[in-house]
mmCIF file of C-alpha atoms in Angstrom:
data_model
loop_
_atom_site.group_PDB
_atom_site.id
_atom_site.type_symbol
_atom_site.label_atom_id
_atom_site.label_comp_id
_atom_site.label_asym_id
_atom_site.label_seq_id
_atom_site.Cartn_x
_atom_site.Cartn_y
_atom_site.Cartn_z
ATOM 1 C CA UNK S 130 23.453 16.077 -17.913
ATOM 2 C CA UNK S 131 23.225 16.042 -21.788
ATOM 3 C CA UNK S 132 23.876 18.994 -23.631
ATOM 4 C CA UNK S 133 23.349 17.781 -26.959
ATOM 5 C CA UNK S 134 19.737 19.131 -27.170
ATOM 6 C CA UNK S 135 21.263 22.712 -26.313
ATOM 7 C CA UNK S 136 24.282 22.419 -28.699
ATOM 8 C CA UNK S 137 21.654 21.495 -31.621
ATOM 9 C CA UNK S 138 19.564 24.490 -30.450
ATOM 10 C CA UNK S 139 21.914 27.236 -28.414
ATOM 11 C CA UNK S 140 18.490 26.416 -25.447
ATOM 12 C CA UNK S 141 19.727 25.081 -21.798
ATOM 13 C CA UNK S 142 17.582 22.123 -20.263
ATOM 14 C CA UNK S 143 17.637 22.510 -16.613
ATOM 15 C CA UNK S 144 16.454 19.937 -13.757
ATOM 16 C CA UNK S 145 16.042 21.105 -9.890
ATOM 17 C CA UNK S 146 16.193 17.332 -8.594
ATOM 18 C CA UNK S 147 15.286 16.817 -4.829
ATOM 19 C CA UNK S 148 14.729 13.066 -4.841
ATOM 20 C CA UNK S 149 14.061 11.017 -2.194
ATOM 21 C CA UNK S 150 16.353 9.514 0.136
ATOM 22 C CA UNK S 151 14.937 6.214 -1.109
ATOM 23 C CA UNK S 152 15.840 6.649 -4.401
ATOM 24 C CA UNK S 153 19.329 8.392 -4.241
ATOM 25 C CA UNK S 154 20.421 5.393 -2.116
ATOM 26 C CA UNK S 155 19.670 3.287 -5.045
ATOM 27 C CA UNK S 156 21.056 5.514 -7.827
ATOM 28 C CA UNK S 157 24.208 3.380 -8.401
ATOM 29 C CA UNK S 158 22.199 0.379 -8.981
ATOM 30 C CA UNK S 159 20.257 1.683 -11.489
ATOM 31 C CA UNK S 160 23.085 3.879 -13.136
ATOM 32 C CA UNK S 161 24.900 0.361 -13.157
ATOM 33 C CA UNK S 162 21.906 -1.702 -14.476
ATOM 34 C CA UNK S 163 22.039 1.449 -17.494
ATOM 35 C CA UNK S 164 25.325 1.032 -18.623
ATOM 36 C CA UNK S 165 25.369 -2.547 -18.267
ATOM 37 C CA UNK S 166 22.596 -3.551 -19.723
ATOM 38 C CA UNK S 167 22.450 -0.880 -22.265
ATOM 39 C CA UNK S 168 25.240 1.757 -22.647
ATOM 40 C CA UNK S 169 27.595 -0.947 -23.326
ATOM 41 C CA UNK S 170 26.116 -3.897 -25.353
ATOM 42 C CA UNK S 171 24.815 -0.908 -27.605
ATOM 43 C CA UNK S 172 28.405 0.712 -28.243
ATOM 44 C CA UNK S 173 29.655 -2.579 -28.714
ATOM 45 C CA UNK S 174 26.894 -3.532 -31.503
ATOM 46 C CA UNK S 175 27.756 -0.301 -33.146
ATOM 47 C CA UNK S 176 31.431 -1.429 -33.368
ATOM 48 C CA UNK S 177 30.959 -4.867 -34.759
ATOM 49 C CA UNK S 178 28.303 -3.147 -37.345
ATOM 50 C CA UNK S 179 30.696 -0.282 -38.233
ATOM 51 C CA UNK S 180 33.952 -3.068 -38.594
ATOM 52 C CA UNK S 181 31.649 -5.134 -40.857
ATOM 53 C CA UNK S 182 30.721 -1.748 -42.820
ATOM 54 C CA UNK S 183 34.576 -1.237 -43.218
ATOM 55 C CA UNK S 184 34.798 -4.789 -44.666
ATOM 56 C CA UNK S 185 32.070 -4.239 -47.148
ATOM 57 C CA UNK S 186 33.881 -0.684 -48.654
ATOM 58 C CA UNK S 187 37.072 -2.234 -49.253
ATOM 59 C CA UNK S 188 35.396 -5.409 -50.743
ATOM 60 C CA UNK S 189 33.671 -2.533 -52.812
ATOM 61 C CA UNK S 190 36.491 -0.844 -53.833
ATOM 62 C CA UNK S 191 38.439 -4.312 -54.421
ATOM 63 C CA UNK S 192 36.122 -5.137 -56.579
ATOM 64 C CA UNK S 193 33.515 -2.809 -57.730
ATOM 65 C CA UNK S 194 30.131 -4.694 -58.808
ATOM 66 C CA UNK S 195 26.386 -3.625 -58.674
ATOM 67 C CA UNK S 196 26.504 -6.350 -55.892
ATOM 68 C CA UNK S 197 28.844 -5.270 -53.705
ATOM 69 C CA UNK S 198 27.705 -2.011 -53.660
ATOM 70 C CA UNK S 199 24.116 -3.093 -52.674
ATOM 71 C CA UNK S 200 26.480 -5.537 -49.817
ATOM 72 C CA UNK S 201 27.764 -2.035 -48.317
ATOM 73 C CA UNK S 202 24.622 -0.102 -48.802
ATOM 74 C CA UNK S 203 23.141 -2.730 -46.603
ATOM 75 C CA UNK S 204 26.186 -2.622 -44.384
ATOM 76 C CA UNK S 205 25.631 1.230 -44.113
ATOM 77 C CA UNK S 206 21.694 1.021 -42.916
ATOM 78 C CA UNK S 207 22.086 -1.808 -40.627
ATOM 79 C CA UNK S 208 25.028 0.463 -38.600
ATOM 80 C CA UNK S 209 22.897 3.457 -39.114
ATOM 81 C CA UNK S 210 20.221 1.720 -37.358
ATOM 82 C CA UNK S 211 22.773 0.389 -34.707
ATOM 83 C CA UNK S 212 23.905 4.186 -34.558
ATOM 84 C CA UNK S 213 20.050 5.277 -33.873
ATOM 85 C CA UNK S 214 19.844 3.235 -30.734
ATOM 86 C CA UNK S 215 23.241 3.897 -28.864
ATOM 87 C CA UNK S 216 23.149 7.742 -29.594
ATOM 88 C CA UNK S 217 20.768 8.476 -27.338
ATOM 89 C CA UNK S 218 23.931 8.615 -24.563
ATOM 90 C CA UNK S 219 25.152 11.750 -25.963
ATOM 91 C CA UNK S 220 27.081 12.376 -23.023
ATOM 92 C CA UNK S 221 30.478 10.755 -21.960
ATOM 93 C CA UNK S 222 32.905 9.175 -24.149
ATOM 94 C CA UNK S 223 30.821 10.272 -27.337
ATOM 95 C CA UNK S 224 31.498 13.610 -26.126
ATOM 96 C CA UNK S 225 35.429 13.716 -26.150
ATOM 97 C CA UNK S 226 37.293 15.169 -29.038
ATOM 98 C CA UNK S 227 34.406 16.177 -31.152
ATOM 99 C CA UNK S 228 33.037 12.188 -31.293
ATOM 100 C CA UNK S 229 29.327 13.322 -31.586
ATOM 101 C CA UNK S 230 29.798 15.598 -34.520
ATOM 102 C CA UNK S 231 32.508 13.232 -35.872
ATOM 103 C CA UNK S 232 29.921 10.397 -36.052
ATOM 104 C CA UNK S 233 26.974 12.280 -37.106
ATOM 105 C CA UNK S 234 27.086 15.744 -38.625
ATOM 106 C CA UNK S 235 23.661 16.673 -38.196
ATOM 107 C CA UNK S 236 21.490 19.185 -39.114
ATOM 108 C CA UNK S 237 23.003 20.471 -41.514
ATOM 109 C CA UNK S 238 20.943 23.436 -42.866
ATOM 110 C CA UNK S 239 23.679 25.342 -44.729
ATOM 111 C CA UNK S 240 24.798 21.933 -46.577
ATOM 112 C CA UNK S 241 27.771 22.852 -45.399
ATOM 113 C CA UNK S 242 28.730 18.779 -44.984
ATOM 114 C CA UNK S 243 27.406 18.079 -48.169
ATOM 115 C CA UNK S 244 29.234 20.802 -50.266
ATOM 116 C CA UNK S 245 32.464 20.044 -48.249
ATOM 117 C CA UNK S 246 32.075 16.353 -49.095
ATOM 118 C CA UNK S 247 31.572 17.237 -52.681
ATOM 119 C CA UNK S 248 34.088 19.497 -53.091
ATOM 120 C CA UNK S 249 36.408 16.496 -51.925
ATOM 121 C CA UNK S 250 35.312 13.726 -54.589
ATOM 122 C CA UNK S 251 35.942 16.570 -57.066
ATOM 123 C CA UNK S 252 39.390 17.239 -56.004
ATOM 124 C CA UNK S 253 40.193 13.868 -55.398
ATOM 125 C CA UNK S 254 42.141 14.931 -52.226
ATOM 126 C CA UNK S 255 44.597 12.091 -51.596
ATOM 127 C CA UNK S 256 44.368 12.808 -47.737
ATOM 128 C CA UNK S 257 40.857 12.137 -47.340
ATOM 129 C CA UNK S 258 40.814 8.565 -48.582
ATOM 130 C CA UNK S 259 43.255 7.725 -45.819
ATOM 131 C CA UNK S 260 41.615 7.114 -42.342
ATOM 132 C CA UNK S 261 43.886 8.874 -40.194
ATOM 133 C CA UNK S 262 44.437 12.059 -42.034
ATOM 134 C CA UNK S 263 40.428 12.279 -42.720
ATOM 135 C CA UNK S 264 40.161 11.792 -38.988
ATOM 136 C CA UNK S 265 41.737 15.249 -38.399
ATOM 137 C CA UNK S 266 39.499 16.979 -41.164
ATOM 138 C CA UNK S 267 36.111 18.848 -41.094
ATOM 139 C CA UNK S 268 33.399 16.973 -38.956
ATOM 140 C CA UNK S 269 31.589 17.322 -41.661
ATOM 141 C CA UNK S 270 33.204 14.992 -43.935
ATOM 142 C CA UNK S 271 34.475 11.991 -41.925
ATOM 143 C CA UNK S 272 30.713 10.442 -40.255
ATOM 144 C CA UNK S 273 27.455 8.760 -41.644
ATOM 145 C CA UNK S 274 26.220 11.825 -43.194
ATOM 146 C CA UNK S 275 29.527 11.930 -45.645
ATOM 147 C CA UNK S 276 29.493 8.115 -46.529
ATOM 148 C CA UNK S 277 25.216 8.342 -46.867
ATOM 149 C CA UNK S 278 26.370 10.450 -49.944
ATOM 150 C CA UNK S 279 29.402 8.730 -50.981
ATOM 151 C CA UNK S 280 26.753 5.332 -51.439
ATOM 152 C CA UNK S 281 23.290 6.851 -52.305
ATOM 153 C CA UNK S 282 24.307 10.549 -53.179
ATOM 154 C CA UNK S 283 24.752 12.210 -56.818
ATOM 155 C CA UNK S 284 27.419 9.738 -58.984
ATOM 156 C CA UNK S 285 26.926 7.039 -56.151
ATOM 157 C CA UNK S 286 25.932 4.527 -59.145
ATOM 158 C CA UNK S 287 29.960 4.840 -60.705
ATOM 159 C CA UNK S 288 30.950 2.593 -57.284
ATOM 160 C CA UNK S 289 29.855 -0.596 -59.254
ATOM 161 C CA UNK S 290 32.105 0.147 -61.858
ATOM 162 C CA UNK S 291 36.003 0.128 -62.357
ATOM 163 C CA UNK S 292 36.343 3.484 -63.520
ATOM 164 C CA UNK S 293 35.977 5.605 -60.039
ATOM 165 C CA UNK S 294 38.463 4.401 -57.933
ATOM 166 C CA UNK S 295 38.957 7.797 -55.618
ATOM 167 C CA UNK S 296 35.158 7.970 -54.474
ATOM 168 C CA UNK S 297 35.435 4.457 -52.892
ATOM 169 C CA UNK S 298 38.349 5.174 -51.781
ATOM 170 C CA UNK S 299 37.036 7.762 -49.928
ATOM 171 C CA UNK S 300 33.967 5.950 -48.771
ATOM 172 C CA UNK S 301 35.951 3.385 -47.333
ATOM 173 C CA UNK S 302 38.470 6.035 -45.102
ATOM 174 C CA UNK S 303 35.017 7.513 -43.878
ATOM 175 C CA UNK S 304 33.802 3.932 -42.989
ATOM 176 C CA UNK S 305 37.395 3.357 -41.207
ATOM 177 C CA UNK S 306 37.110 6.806 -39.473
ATOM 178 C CA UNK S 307 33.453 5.231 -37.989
ATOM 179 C CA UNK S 308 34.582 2.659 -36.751
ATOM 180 C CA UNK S 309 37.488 4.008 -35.183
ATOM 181 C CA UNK S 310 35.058 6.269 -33.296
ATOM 182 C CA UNK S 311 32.662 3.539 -32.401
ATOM 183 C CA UNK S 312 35.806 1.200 -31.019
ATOM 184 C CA UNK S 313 37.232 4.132 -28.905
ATOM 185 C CA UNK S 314 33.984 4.996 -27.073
ATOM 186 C CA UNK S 315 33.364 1.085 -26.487
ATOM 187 C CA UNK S 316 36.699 0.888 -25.030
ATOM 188 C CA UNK S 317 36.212 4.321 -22.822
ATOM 189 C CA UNK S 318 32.918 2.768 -21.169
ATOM 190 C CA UNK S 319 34.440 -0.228 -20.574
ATOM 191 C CA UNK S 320 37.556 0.991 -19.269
ATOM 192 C CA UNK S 321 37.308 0.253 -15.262
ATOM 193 C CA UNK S 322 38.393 3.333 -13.800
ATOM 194 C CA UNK S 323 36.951 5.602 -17.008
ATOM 195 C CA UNK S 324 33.563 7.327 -17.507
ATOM 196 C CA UNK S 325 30.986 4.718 -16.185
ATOM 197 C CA UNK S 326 32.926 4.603 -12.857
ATOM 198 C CA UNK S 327 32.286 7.940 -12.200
ATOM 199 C CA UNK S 328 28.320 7.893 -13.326
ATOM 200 C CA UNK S 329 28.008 4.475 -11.037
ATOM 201 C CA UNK S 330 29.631 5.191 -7.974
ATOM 202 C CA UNK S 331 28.504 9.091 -7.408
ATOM 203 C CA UNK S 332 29.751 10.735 -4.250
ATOM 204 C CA UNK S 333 31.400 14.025 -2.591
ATOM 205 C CA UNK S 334 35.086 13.328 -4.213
ATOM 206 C CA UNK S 335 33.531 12.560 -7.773
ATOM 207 C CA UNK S 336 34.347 15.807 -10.504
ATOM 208 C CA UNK S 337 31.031 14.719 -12.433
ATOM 209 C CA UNK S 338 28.543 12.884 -10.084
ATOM 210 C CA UNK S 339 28.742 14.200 -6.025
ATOM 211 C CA UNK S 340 25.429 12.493 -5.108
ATOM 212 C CA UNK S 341 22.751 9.872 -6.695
ATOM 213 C CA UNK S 342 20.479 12.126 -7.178
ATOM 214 C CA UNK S 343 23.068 14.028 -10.241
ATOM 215 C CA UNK S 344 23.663 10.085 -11.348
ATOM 216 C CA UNK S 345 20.105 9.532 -11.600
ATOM 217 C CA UNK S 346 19.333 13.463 -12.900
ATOM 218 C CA UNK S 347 21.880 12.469 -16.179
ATOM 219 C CA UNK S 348 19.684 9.472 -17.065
ATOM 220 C CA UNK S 349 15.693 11.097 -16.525
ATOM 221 C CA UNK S 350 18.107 13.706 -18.641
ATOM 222 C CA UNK S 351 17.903 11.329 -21.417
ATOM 223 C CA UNK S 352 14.845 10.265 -21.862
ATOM 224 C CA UNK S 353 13.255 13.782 -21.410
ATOM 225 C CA UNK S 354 16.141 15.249 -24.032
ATOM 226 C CA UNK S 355 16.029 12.707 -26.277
ATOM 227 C CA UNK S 356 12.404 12.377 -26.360
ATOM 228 C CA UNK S 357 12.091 16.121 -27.450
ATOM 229 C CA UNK S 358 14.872 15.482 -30.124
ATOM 230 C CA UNK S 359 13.386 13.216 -32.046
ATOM 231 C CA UNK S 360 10.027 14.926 -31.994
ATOM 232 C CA UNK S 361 10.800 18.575 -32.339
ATOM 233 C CA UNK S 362 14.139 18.307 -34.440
ATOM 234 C CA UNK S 363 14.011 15.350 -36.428
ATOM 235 C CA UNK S 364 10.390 14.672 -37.184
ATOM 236 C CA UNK S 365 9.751 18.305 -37.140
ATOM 237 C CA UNK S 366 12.566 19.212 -39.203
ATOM 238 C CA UNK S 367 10.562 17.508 -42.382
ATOM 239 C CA UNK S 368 7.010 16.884 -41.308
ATOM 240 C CA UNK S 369 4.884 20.094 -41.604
ATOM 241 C CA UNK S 370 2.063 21.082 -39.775
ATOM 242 C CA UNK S 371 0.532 21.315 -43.246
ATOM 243 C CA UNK S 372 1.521 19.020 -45.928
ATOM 244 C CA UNK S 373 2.899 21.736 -48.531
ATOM 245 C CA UNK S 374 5.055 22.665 -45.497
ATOM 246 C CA UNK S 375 6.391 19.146 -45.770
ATOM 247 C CA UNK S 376 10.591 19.458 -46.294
ATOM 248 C CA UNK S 377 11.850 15.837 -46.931
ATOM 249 C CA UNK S 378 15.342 16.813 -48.427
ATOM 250 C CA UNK S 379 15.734 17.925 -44.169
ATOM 251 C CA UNK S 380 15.117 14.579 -43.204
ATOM 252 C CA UNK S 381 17.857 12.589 -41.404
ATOM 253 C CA UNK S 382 19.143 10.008 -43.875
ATOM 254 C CA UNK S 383 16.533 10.695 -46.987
ATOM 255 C CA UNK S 384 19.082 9.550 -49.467
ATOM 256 C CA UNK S 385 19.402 6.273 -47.843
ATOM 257 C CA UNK S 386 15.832 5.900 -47.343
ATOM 258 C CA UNK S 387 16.635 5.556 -43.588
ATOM 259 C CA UNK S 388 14.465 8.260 -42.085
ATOM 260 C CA UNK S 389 11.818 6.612 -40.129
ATOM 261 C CA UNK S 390 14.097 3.778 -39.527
ATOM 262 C CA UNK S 391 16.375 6.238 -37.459
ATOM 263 C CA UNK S 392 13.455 6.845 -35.854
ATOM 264 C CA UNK S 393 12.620 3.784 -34.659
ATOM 265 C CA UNK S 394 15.876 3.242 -33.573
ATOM 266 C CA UNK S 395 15.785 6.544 -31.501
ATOM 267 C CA UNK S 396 13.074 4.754 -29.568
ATOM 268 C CA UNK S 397 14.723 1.755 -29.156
ATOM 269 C CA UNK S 398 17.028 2.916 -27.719
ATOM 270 C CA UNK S 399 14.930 4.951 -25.618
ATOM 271 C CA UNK S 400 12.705 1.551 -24.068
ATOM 272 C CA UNK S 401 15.991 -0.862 -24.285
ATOM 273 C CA UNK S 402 17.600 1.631 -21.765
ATOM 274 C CA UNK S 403 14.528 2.182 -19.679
ATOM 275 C CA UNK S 404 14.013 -1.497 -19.402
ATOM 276 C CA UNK S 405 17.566 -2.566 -18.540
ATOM 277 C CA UNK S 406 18.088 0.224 -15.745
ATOM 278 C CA UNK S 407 14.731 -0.820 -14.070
ATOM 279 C CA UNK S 408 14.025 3.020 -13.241
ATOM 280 C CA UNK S 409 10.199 1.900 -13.043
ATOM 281 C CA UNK S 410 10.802 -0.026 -10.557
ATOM 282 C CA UNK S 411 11.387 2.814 -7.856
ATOM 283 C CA UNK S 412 8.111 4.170 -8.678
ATOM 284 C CA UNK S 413 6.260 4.141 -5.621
ATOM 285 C CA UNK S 414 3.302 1.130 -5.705
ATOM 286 C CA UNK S 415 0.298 3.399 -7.036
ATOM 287 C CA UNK S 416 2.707 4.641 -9.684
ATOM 288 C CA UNK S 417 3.725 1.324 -10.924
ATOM 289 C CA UNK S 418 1.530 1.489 -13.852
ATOM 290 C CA UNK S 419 3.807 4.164 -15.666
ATOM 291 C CA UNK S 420 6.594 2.004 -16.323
ATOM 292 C CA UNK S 421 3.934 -0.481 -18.363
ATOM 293 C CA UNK S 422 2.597 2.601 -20.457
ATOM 294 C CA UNK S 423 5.764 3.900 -20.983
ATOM 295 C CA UNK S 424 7.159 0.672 -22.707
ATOM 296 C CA UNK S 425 3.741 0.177 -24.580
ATOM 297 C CA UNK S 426 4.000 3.638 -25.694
ATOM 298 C CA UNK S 427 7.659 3.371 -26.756
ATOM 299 C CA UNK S 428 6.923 -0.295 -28.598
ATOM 300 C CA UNK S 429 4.125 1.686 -30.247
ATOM 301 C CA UNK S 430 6.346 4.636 -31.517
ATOM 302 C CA UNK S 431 8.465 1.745 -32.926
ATOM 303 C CA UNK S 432 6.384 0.124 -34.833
ATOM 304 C CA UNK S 433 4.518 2.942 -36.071
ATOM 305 C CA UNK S 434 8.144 4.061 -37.411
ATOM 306 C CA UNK S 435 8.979 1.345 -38.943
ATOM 307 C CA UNK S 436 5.719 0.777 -40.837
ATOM 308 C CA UNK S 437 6.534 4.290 -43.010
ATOM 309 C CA UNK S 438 9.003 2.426 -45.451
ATOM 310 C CA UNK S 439 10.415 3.520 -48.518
ATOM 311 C CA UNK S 440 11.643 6.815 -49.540
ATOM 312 C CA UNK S 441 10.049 9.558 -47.060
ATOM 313 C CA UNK S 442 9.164 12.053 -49.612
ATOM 314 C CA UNK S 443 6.918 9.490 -51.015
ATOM 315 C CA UNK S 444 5.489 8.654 -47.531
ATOM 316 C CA UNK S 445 4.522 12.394 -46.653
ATOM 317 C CA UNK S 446 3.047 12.275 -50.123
ATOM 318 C CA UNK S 447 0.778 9.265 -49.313
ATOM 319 C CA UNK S 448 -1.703 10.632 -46.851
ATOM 320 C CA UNK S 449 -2.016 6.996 -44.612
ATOM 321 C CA UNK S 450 1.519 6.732 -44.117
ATOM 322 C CA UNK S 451 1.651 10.767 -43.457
ATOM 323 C CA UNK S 452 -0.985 10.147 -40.942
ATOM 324 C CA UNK S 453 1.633 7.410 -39.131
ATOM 325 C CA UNK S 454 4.290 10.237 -39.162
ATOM 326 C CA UNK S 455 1.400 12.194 -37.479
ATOM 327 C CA UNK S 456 0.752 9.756 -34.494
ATOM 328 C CA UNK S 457 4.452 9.019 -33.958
ATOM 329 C CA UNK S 458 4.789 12.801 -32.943
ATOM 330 C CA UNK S 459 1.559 12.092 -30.557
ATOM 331 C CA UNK S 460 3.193 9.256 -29.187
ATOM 332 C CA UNK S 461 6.942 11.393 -27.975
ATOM 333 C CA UNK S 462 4.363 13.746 -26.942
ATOM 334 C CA UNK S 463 2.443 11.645 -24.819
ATOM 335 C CA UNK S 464 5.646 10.296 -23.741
ATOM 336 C CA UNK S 465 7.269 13.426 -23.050
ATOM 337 C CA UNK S 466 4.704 14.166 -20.367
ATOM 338 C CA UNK S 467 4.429 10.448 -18.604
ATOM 339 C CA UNK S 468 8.438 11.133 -18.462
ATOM 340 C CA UNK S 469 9.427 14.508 -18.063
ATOM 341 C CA UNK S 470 6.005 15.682 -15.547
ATOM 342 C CA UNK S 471 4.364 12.507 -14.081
ATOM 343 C CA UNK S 472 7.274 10.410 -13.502
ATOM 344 C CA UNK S 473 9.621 13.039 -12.630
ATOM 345 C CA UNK S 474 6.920 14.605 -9.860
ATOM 346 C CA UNK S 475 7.061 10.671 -8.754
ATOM 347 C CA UNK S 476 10.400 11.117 -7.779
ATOM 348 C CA UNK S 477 10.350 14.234 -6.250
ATOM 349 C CA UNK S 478 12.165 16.100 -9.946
ATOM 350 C CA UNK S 479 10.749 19.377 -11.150
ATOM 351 C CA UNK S 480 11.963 20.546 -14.361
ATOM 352 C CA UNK S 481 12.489 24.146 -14.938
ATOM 353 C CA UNK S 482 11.538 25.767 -18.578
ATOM 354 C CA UNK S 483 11.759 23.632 -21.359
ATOM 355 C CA UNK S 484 14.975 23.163 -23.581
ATOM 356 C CA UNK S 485 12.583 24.082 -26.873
ATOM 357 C CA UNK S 486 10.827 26.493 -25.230
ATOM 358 C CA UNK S 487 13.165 29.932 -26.275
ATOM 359 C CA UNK S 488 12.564 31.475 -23.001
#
């Protein structure tokens, strides 16, 4: 199961699953359906956005102009939002020599990313404009968060010009170092005998999966983990229960004016990978109905997030668009209990205390 929601939080998530026979027998078809229809077209997206990011930096730093820099800013959001959807698998390939953190430094509460990569354009340290010595470097300085500053942060304005070589230089061995990252984990899940073997084809000799019912415990352990990770960490983490508790400089991707579009990615993801595993579709016949709400509910959350645009300390400033912020929390919530308690008693899962709890 993930443990990405207990790494962010030092709080276990743990699942007692007893499903039915039923259901266990079908496990590898639905675990196959996942990473087929999901796991991999989204890893592979990520790649081709992250290679076309790369292209855009070294265009940039070819030849610096107020266009090209606007050409990789756009580069940078669309793989952000390409990012958003396929890191809800936080398990797996992503997982393997500090990927995760590699890709996506975040939170970062102590700033200790941002005062790292800022201490580097200062320096001008040769080694960290060169993709494979960055590579081996601080988490903190080599993933989305570092490049978000490199092209909206403090200075990120001297990129159109001539006379700042060694910050796009940087930039662009970040944006090489992301999509190195993005092409090895689409290569590990599409390796035949790698990591989506083992989820797929679960059984007594298998050092990850022994039965269906761990298979199928790894994927409810997305949704219901995933779910609470975009509510209570990354909405939370900025939206108050007051507005003058309202943080937006803790929002995910703020410089980049990315925030709710991470968001909406996050859910994405969320009914994309729902849909294509067809887990609804072992609900028993007067349960049916879930799998509808949940993908209206999910759609919902999407659009909701998306229609908060602009920078996000001007949306928690505007009271309508505040109020969207509001009901996109209500919506995880709702969803958090078809998931994690009605669908998961459908199956026969109970879930023990919950991962934000603190007991």
């Amino acid at each position: 199961m993930s443990k990405r929601l207990a790494a962010a939080l030092a709080l276990p998530l743990f699942l007692v699953v007893t499903l039915p026979a039923s259901a266990a027998f079908k496990a590898s078809d639905v675990i196959g359906r996942a990473i087929d229809g999901f796991v991999r077209p989204a890893y592979a997206s990520l790649d081709d956005h992250a290679t076309s990011l790369t292209k855009a930096m070294h265009q940039l730093c070819a030849t610096p102009s107020k266009r090209n820099l606007e050409a990789a800013r756009a580069d940078f959001s669309a793989t952000v939002e390409a990012w958003s959807v396929a890191e809800i698998i936080a398990f797996g390939p992503i997982k393997e020599n500090n990927r995760l953190e590699r890709m996506l430094y975040w939170p970062d509460r102590k700033s200790i990313g941002l005062r790292q990569v800022q201490a580097t354009l200062a320096a001008k340290d040769p080694s960290a404009a060169d993709s494979a010595q960055l590579a081996g470097k601080s988490v903190a300085m080599q993933g989305l968060g570092a490049l978000e500053y490199v092209l909206f942060g403090d200075g990120a304005e001297t990129l159109a010009k001539k006379d700042e070589p060694y910050r796009c230089a940087y930039g662009a061995a970040v944006a090489g170092n992301i999509e190195a990252i993005a092409a090895e984990v689409r290569d590990a899940w599409n390796k035949p005998d790698g990591f989506a073997s083992l989820w797929a084809n679960p059984g007594p000799k298998n050092p990850l999966y022994r039965d269906g019912t761990e298979a199928v415990t790894e994927l409810v352990g997305v949704f219901i983990n995933e779910l609470e990770m975009i509510r209570d960490v990354r909405l939370k983490g900025f939206l108050g229960a007051k507005p003058d508790a309202d943080k937006p400089k803790q929002a995910i991707y703020w410089r980049s004016q990315n925030t709710a579009a991470s968001l909406a990615g996050n859910l994405t993801g969320i009914d994309q990978l729902f849909q294509a595993s067809k887990l609804g579709d072992a609900l028993p016949a007067d349960a049916q109905w879930m799998a509808g709400s949940i993908h209206i509910q999910l759609a919902n959350g999407v659009a909701t997030a998306k229609s908060v645009a602009g920078p996000i300390d001007k949306a928690l400033a505007d009271p309508a668009l505040r109020d969207k912020l509001e009901h996109f929390a209500l919506i995880t919530s709702s969803l958090s209990t078809l998931i994690g308690t009605r669908m998961t008693a459908e199956f026969g899962l109970t879930a023990g205390f919950s991962s934000l709890d603190g007991d």
